[in-house]
Short mmCIF file of C-alpha atoms in Angstrom, two decimals:
data_model
loop_
_atom_site.label_atom_id
_atom_site.label_comp_id
_atom_site.label_asym_id
_atom_site.label_seq_id
_atom_site.Cartn_x
_atom_site.Cartn_y
_atom_site.Cartn_z
CA MET A 20 -39.05 9.48 27.59
CA GLU A 21 -41.19 11.76 25.48
CA ALA A 22 -40.23 12.00 21.81
CA GLY A 23 -38.84 15.40 20.87
CA SER A 24 -38.24 16.42 24.49
CA SER A 25 -35.06 17.87 25.94
CA ASP A 26 -34.43 14.57 27.75
CA ALA A 27 -34.67 12.71 24.45
CA MET A 28 -32.23 15.15 22.87
CA LEU A 29 -29.66 14.68 25.65
CA PHE A 30 -30.15 10.93 25.51
CA ALA A 31 -29.55 10.85 21.75
CA MET A 32 -26.43 13.02 21.89
CA SER A 33 -24.86 11.32 24.91
CA THR A 34 -25.49 7.91 23.34
CA MET A 35 -23.59 9.01 20.24
CA PHE A 36 -20.57 9.65 22.47
CA LEU A 37 -21.00 6.18 23.95
CA HIS A 38 -21.21 4.41 20.58
CA TRP A 39 -18.59 6.35 18.64
CA SER A 40 -15.85 7.75 20.91
CA PHE A 41 -13.65 6.09 23.53
CA THR A 42 -15.20 2.64 23.88
CA PRO A 43 -15.07 1.61 20.20
CA TYR A 44 -11.52 2.84 19.72
CA ALA A 45 -10.51 0.94 22.85
CA ILE A 46 -11.94 -2.18 21.20
CA TYR A 47 -9.40 -1.57 18.41
CA ALA A 48 -6.46 -0.29 20.45
CA VAL A 49 -6.20 -3.04 23.07
CA PRO A 50 -5.86 -6.05 20.72
CA ALA A 51 -3.69 -3.96 18.36
CA LEU A 52 -1.27 -3.23 21.20
CA ILE A 53 -1.22 -6.91 22.17
CA PHE A 54 -0.42 -7.94 18.60
CA ALA A 55 2.30 -5.28 18.21
CA LEU A 56 4.07 -6.48 21.34
CA ALA A 57 3.73 -10.13 20.36
CA PHE A 58 4.82 -9.61 16.75
CA TYR A 59 7.68 -7.14 17.10
CA ASN A 60 8.92 -7.72 20.65
CA LEU A 61 8.44 -11.47 20.93
CA ARG A 62 8.94 -12.13 17.20
CA LEU A 63 5.84 -14.32 16.91
CA ARG A 64 4.08 -15.13 13.64
CA PHE A 65 1.81 -12.75 11.68
CA SER A 66 -1.27 -14.48 13.00
CA ILE A 67 -4.14 -13.63 15.30
CA SER A 68 -3.20 -16.65 17.39
CA SER A 69 0.04 -14.82 18.26
CA MET A 70 -2.03 -12.54 20.51
CA LEU A 71 -3.11 -15.62 22.49
CA GLU A 72 0.22 -17.45 22.65
CA PRO A 73 1.82 -15.44 25.51
CA PHE A 74 -1.18 -16.34 27.72
CA PHE A 75 -2.03 -19.88 26.60
CA GLY A 76 1.47 -21.01 25.62
CA PRO A 77 2.99 -22.36 22.37
CA GLY A 78 0.34 -25.08 22.18
CA VAL A 79 -2.17 -22.57 20.80
CA LYS A 80 -0.26 -22.67 17.50
CA ARG A 81 -2.06 -25.92 16.71
CA PHE A 82 -5.30 -23.95 16.53
CA GLY A 83 -3.76 -20.96 14.73
CA GLY A 84 -5.42 -21.76 11.40
CA LEU A 85 -8.84 -22.15 13.03
CA ILE A 86 -8.48 -18.89 14.97
CA ASP A 87 -7.41 -17.00 11.84
CA ALA A 88 -10.31 -18.51 9.87
CA ILE A 89 -12.85 -17.45 12.53
CA SER A 90 -11.37 -13.95 12.55
CA LEU A 91 -11.53 -13.76 8.76
CA TYR A 92 -15.16 -14.82 8.85
CA ALA A 93 -15.88 -12.15 11.48
CA LEU A 94 -14.12 -9.45 9.48
CA VAL A 95 -15.84 -10.34 6.21
CA ALA A 96 -19.17 -10.04 8.02
CA GLY A 97 -18.13 -6.76 9.64
CA MET A 98 -16.70 -5.27 6.43
CA ALA A 99 -19.76 -6.37 4.47
CA SER A 100 -22.08 -4.68 6.96
CA SER A 101 -20.06 -1.46 6.87
CA LEU A 102 -19.80 -1.60 3.08
CA GLY A 103 -23.57 -2.00 2.96
CA THR A 104 -24.00 1.12 5.08
CA GLY A 105 -21.57 3.05 2.89
CA ALA A 106 -23.30 1.83 -0.26
CA LEU A 107 -26.66 3.04 1.03
CA THR A 108 -25.19 6.48 1.75
CA LEU A 109 -23.60 6.73 -1.69
CA ALA A 110 -26.67 5.35 -3.47
CA GLY A 111 -28.78 7.95 -1.66
CA GLY A 112 -26.40 10.65 -2.83
CA ALA A 113 -26.57 9.42 -6.39
CA GLY A 114 -30.33 9.51 -6.11
CA GLN A 115 -30.16 13.25 -5.47
CA TYR A 116 -29.07 13.65 -9.11
CA LEU A 117 -30.33 10.55 -10.91
CA GLY A 118 -33.72 10.32 -9.25
CA GLY A 119 -35.49 7.06 -8.60
CA GLU A 120 -35.19 4.73 -5.64
CA THR A 121 -32.22 2.80 -4.31
CA SER A 122 -32.44 -0.42 -6.33
CA PRO A 123 -30.29 -3.58 -6.14
CA LEU A 124 -28.73 -2.60 -9.47
CA ARG A 125 -27.71 0.84 -8.20
CA LEU A 126 -26.34 -0.66 -5.00
CA GLY A 127 -24.42 -3.24 -7.02
CA VAL A 128 -22.77 -0.55 -9.15
CA VAL A 129 -21.84 1.51 -6.07
CA ILE A 130 -20.41 -1.51 -4.24
CA ALA A 131 -18.44 -2.58 -7.32
CA ILE A 132 -16.84 0.89 -7.62
CA ILE A 133 -15.92 0.90 -3.92
CA VAL A 134 -14.47 -2.62 -4.05
CA VAL A 135 -12.36 -1.90 -7.13
CA THR A 136 -10.97 1.25 -5.54
CA PHE A 137 -10.03 -0.24 -2.18
CA VAL A 138 -8.52 -3.34 -3.78
CA ILE A 139 -6.34 -1.15 -6.04
CA SER A 140 -5.37 0.98 -3.04
CA ALA A 141 -4.47 -2.04 -0.92
CA ALA A 142 -2.59 -3.66 -3.80
CA SER A 143 -0.44 -0.55 -4.30
CA GLY A 144 0.97 -0.90 -0.79
CA LEU A 145 1.01 0.93 2.50
CA GLN A 146 3.07 3.98 1.54
CA LYS A 147 1.33 4.65 -1.77
CA GLY A 148 -2.39 3.95 -1.92
CA ILE A 149 -3.36 3.50 1.73
CA ALA A 150 -1.32 6.37 3.18
CA ARG A 151 -2.27 8.86 0.46
CA LEU A 152 -5.99 8.08 0.58
CA SER A 153 -5.95 8.27 4.38
CA SER A 154 -4.27 11.69 4.31
CA LEU A 155 -6.74 12.98 1.73
CA ASN A 156 -9.63 11.63 3.78
CA ALA A 157 -8.42 13.33 6.97
CA ILE A 158 -8.02 16.70 5.21
CA LEU A 159 -11.47 16.54 3.60
CA LEU A 160 -13.14 15.53 6.85
CA ALA A 161 -11.48 18.41 8.68
CA ILE A 162 -12.63 20.89 6.01
CA LEU A 163 -16.17 19.52 6.15
CA GLY A 164 -16.26 19.71 9.95
CA VAL A 165 -14.97 23.29 10.06
CA PHE A 166 -17.53 24.36 7.45
CA MET A 167 -20.42 22.78 9.35
CA PHE A 168 -19.21 24.28 12.64
CA ILE A 169 -18.98 27.80 11.20
CA VAL A 170 -22.22 27.96 9.19
CA GLY A 171 -24.30 25.72 11.46
CA PRO A 172 -25.81 26.53 14.88
CA THR A 173 -22.39 26.93 16.50
CA VAL A 174 -23.44 28.12 19.97
CA PHE A 175 -26.19 25.49 20.22
CA CYS A 176 -23.78 22.70 19.20
CA LEU A 177 -21.17 23.77 21.76
CA ALA A 178 -23.69 24.08 24.58
CA LEU A 179 -25.50 20.83 23.81
CA GLY A 180 -22.24 19.00 23.18
CA VAL A 181 -20.75 19.96 26.54
CA GLU A 182 -23.96 19.08 28.41
CA SER A 183 -24.36 15.78 26.56
CA PHE A 184 -20.73 14.82 27.16
CA GLY A 185 -21.35 15.35 30.86
CA VAL A 186 -24.38 13.04 30.71
CA TYR A 187 -22.25 10.49 28.86
CA LEU A 188 -19.56 10.56 31.56
CA ASP A 189 -22.12 10.49 34.37
CA ASN A 190 -23.93 7.44 32.97
CA PHE A 191 -21.00 5.68 31.31
CA PHE A 192 -21.18 2.38 33.20
CA THR A 193 -24.97 2.31 33.34
CA LYS A 194 -25.30 2.79 29.59
CA SER A 195 -22.40 0.51 28.74
CA LEU A 196 -23.91 -2.40 30.68
CA PHE A 197 -27.58 -1.74 29.87
CA THR A 198 -29.25 -4.87 28.44
CA GLY A 199 -32.95 -4.00 28.81
CA ALA A 200 -33.72 -7.38 30.37
CA ALA A 201 -35.62 -6.00 33.37
CA SER A 202 -38.10 -4.05 31.25
CA ASN A 203 -38.00 -6.32 28.19
CA ASP A 204 -36.57 -3.37 26.26
CA GLN A 205 -35.17 -4.21 22.81
CA TRP A 206 -33.34 -0.91 22.42
CA PRO A 207 -29.87 -2.25 23.41
CA GLN A 208 -30.15 -5.03 20.82
CA TRP A 209 -31.19 -2.55 18.14
CA TRP A 210 -28.34 -0.12 18.87
CA SER A 211 -25.60 -0.66 21.46
CA ILE A 212 -25.10 -4.38 20.90
CA PHE A 213 -25.29 -3.82 17.14
CA TYR A 214 -22.54 -1.19 17.33
CA TRP A 215 -20.34 -3.26 19.63
CA ALA A 216 -20.74 -6.17 17.20
CA VAL A 217 -19.55 -4.00 14.30
CA TRP A 218 -16.46 -2.87 16.16
CA PHE A 219 -15.62 -6.32 17.50
CA ALA A 220 -16.05 -7.87 14.05
CA TRP A 221 -13.32 -5.58 12.71
CA ALA A 222 -11.12 -5.75 15.83
CA PRO A 223 -8.94 -8.89 15.37
CA VAL A 224 -7.83 -8.12 11.80
CA ALA A 225 -7.72 -4.35 12.50
CA ALA A 226 -5.30 -5.28 15.29
CA LEU A 227 -3.00 -6.85 12.70
CA PHE A 228 -2.92 -3.70 10.57
CA LEU A 229 -2.57 -1.22 13.44
CA GLY A 230 0.05 -3.40 15.09
CA LYS A 231 1.91 -3.78 11.80
CA ILE A 232 2.33 -0.01 11.35
CA SER A 233 3.28 0.60 15.00
CA ARG A 234 6.94 -0.35 14.74
CA GLY A 235 9.18 2.21 16.43
CA TYR A 236 6.46 3.75 18.61
CA THR A 237 6.31 3.57 22.37
CA VAL A 238 3.25 2.15 24.08
CA ARG A 239 2.23 5.61 25.23
CA GLU A 240 2.54 7.01 21.70
CA PHE A 241 0.65 4.03 20.31
CA LEU A 242 -2.30 4.59 22.64
CA ARG A 243 -2.38 8.31 21.91
CA VAL A 244 -2.53 7.73 18.15
CA ASN A 245 -4.95 4.79 18.17
CA LEU A 246 -7.21 5.63 21.11
CA LEU A 247 -7.01 9.18 22.43
CA TYR A 248 -6.75 11.24 19.22
CA PRO A 249 -9.39 9.32 17.20
CA ALA A 250 -11.82 9.40 20.13
CA LEU A 251 -11.36 13.15 20.56
CA PHE A 252 -11.81 13.73 16.82
CA ALA A 253 -14.98 11.61 16.86
CA SER A 254 -16.27 13.57 19.87
CA ALA A 255 -15.76 16.86 18.04
CA TRP A 256 -17.48 15.38 14.98
CA ILE A 257 -20.47 14.29 17.08
CA LEU A 258 -20.68 17.70 18.72
CA ILE A 259 -20.85 19.41 15.31
CA PHE A 260 -22.95 17.07 13.18
CA SER A 261 -25.24 15.51 15.77
CA GLY A 262 -25.79 18.94 17.32
CA THR A 263 -26.70 20.43 13.95
CA ALA A 264 -29.10 17.59 13.10
CA LEU A 265 -30.85 17.89 16.47
CA TYR A 266 -31.08 21.66 16.10
CA PHE A 267 -32.87 21.48 12.76
CA GLN A 268 -35.16 18.69 13.99
CA ALA A 269 -36.07 20.67 17.12
CA HIS A 270 -36.80 23.88 15.14
CA ILE A 271 -39.10 22.56 12.41
CA ASP A 272 -41.57 25.38 12.97
CA THR A 273 -38.93 28.11 12.66
CA GLY A 274 -37.05 27.11 9.53
CA GLY A 275 -35.67 23.73 10.53
CA ALA A 276 -36.08 20.40 8.74
CA ASP A 277 -38.06 17.29 9.66
CA LEU A 278 -35.22 14.81 9.30
CA TYR A 279 -37.26 12.16 11.07
CA ALA A 280 -39.89 12.34 8.34
CA VAL A 281 -37.16 12.01 5.70
CA LEU A 282 -35.86 8.93 7.52
CA ASN A 283 -39.30 7.28 7.53
CA ASP A 284 -40.49 8.35 4.09
CA ARG A 285 -37.34 8.31 1.95
CA GLY A 286 -34.91 6.08 3.83
CA VAL A 287 -31.83 6.50 6.00
CA GLU A 288 -29.62 7.18 2.98
CA ASN A 289 -31.29 10.55 2.34
CA VAL A 290 -31.10 12.08 5.84
CA LEU A 291 -27.55 13.43 5.60
CA TYR A 292 -28.17 15.12 2.26
CA GLU A 293 -31.37 16.72 3.52
CA LEU A 294 -29.39 18.12 6.45
CA PHE A 295 -26.87 19.73 4.10
CA ARG A 296 -29.66 21.26 2.05
CA GLN A 297 -30.39 23.47 5.05
CA LEU A 298 -26.91 25.01 4.85
CA PRO A 299 -25.38 27.59 2.48
CA PHE A 300 -23.68 26.37 -0.72
CA SER A 301 -25.40 22.98 -0.53
CA GLU A 302 -25.04 22.55 -4.30
CA VAL A 303 -21.25 22.52 -3.77
CA TRP A 304 -21.08 20.54 -0.55
CA ILE A 305 -23.40 17.67 -1.44
CA PRO A 306 -21.17 16.39 -4.31
CA LEU A 307 -18.14 16.81 -2.04
CA LEU A 308 -19.98 14.93 0.67
CA LEU A 309 -20.54 12.08 -1.76
CA PHE A 310 -16.82 11.96 -2.51
CA ILE A 311 -15.89 12.09 1.19
CA ALA A 312 -18.27 9.23 2.03
CA TYR A 313 -16.70 7.24 -0.79
CA ILE A 314 -13.12 7.91 0.32
CA SER A 315 -13.97 7.27 4.00
CA TYR A 316 -15.08 3.73 3.37
CA VAL A 317 -12.23 3.01 0.97
CA THR A 318 -9.62 4.08 3.54
CA ALA A 319 -11.17 1.76 6.13
CA ALA A 320 -11.50 -1.19 3.77
CA ASP A 321 -8.11 -1.02 2.04
CA SER A 322 -6.23 -1.34 5.34
CA GLN A 323 -8.29 -4.39 6.29
CA THR A 324 -7.85 -5.93 2.84
CA ASP A 325 -4.10 -5.42 3.23
CA ALA A 326 -4.19 -7.16 6.63
CA ILE A 327 -6.31 -10.03 5.26
CA GLY A 328 -3.82 -10.56 2.45
CA ASN A 329 -0.95 -10.70 4.93
CA LEU A 330 -2.87 -13.06 7.20
CA CYS A 331 -3.42 -15.46 4.30
CA THR A 332 0.27 -15.40 3.33
CA ARG A 333 2.51 -17.99 4.97
CA GLY A 334 5.85 -17.19 6.53
CA LEU A 335 5.48 -13.48 7.30
CA THR A 336 7.64 -12.31 10.19
CA ALA A 337 8.62 -8.99 11.74
CA ASP A 338 11.53 -8.87 9.30
CA SER A 339 9.41 -9.47 6.17
CA ASP A 340 8.26 -6.73 3.81
CA LEU A 341 4.70 -7.40 5.07
CA ASN A 342 3.08 -7.00 1.69
CA ALA A 343 0.92 -9.86 0.43
CA GLY A 344 0.32 -10.65 -3.21
CA VAL A 345 -2.30 -8.80 -5.26
CA PRO A 346 -4.44 -11.89 -6.15
CA MET A 347 -5.13 -12.57 -2.47
CA LYS A 348 -6.38 -9.01 -1.94
CA VAL A 349 -8.55 -9.15 -5.07
CA ILE A 350 -10.16 -12.41 -3.95
CA TRP A 351 -11.08 -11.08 -0.53
CA GLY A 352 -12.27 -7.76 -1.89
CA VAL A 353 -14.67 -9.53 -4.25
CA ILE A 354 -15.95 -11.81 -1.47
CA VAL A 355 -16.71 -8.85 0.79
CA GLY A 356 -18.44 -7.00 -2.05
CA VAL A 357 -20.68 -9.91 -3.03
CA VAL A 358 -21.75 -10.66 0.56
CA SER A 359 -22.49 -7.00 1.18
CA TRP A 360 -24.53 -6.58 -2.01
CA VAL A 361 -26.69 -9.64 -1.31
CA MET A 362 -27.47 -8.62 2.27
CA VAL A 363 -28.12 -4.91 1.74
CA SER A 364 -30.08 -5.38 -1.51
CA PHE A 365 -32.42 -8.14 -0.41
CA VAL A 366 -32.55 -7.85 3.38
CA GLY A 367 -31.82 -4.14 3.92
CA ILE A 368 -30.81 -2.56 7.24
CA ASP A 369 -31.81 -5.72 9.09
CA GLY A 370 -29.33 -7.60 6.92
CA ILE A 371 -26.57 -5.21 7.94
CA LYS A 372 -27.37 -5.71 11.63
CA MET A 373 -27.54 -9.47 11.13
CA LEU A 374 -24.08 -9.50 9.54
CA SER A 375 -22.66 -7.41 12.38
CA ASN A 376 -24.01 -9.72 15.06
CA LEU A 377 -22.81 -12.84 13.24
CA GLY A 378 -19.30 -11.45 12.92
CA GLY A 379 -19.08 -9.68 16.26
CA LEU A 380 -19.67 -12.61 18.63
CA PRO A 381 -16.70 -14.84 17.67
CA ALA A 382 -14.43 -11.81 17.29
CA MET A 383 -15.39 -10.59 20.76
CA LEU A 384 -14.39 -13.93 22.28
CA ILE A 385 -11.00 -13.77 20.54
CA VAL A 386 -10.37 -10.22 21.78
CA LEU A 387 -11.36 -11.11 25.35
CA LEU A 388 -9.07 -14.14 25.36
CA ALA A 389 -6.21 -12.08 23.91
CA THR A 390 -6.60 -9.58 26.73
CA GLY A 391 -5.24 -12.31 29.03
CA SER A 392 -1.84 -11.74 27.41
CA LEU A 393 -1.96 -8.06 28.30
CA TRP A 394 -2.84 -8.82 31.94
CA MET A 395 0.08 -11.24 32.10
CA TRP A 396 2.52 -8.64 30.73
CA LEU A 397 1.27 -6.02 33.17
CA LYS A 398 2.06 -8.39 36.04
CA HIS A 399 5.29 -9.76 34.53
CA PRO A 400 6.72 -7.16 32.09
CA GLU A 401 10.04 -9.00 32.05
CA ARG A 402 8.42 -11.64 29.81
CA LEU A 403 8.56 -9.13 26.97
CA ASP A 404 12.37 -9.35 27.06
CA THR A 405 12.52 -12.82 25.54
CA ALA A 406 12.88 -11.52 21.97
CA PRO A 407 16.34 -11.38 20.32
CA THR A 408 16.05 -7.63 19.86
CA ARG A 409 14.24 -5.02 21.88
CA SER A 410 12.17 -2.14 20.59
CA PRO A 411 10.76 0.97 22.29
CA LEU A 412 7.54 -0.96 22.85
CA THR A 413 9.30 -3.25 25.33
CA ARG A 414 10.83 -0.50 27.43
CA THR A 415 7.60 1.46 27.64
CA ALA A 416 5.54 -1.60 28.48
CA LYS A 417 7.72 -2.01 31.59
CA ASP A 418 7.39 1.66 32.45
CA GLU A 419 3.61 1.59 32.00
CA ALA A 420 3.29 -1.55 34.13
#
């Protein structure tokens, strides 16, 4: 399609919905639900292999250590790639005030600050650091979204968002399964497969954290909180921010901004800040944007660091306090930080994509195998009644089936 055309605009916006709304949160929600049912209802171990045991039988325990190790490798790769992306964004923001280019030293300082923060947050426990930072992050994101919606091209964003969401729904299966093989098109490898790899790399260990905090919820409530609401929030976010970016790019001649030129000339880390310069009170919002980007990554990483620490702690059960020791969380936080710094500093964006692909493939296989447990429960919900005690998850699983 022609660059800058209306078709290209609809393609870009509808593809954002594909990459960042219902599909990626389903990649999280399905294994998380499987783990919650296995851990709390069947009283299995705090291990990723517990998601496979209902389908493959108790014999899979022999490979539990290997499965957990593969999942840890996948998550470290996924977290490192995401940390690299966050570090680029923050380094670009720092460059707005400090000047100069994004150097390995600047990236190293940014990554070190992020790692220290999310390790401290994870070490302080679920109810203190993680919950408070997550609440603060949600409030700040909502404020930022409302501001952009009010002062930005509101009518354009609403109209384009509705039309693009329709294109997304109309072409959902075609886009989801597009590989580019027939036309030798590399676009899916550059984008869709890269994004799926990121989400799958996080999925097994994210399942442990989301499943861990799901105690007392029904299956229906669990899916609303972990799939429906986040996907709807992401869709609203795409409508506002993607719509605004496309508006300014399409109206360069009438007061817009050439964000594509910024991307090519100054790097991806400067695009978001250039967009905010087109809005009122940019001198106030750009520092806040820096802080929000910082908190957003920390809230994602501290939950995963907490889950990693629990995964590496022997003997955790549904009746444990589910809080691993601080040294374990510090070790894994440092490992993620070092891997991320090396890849993003010396390989760049290609390094981030490489990490995502390396971590996503084994994690995808684990998630697909774990889905066999869910299919089995849907056909035989009575098998969830084998635990000594029943929770609301059991009763609702039978109702849903």
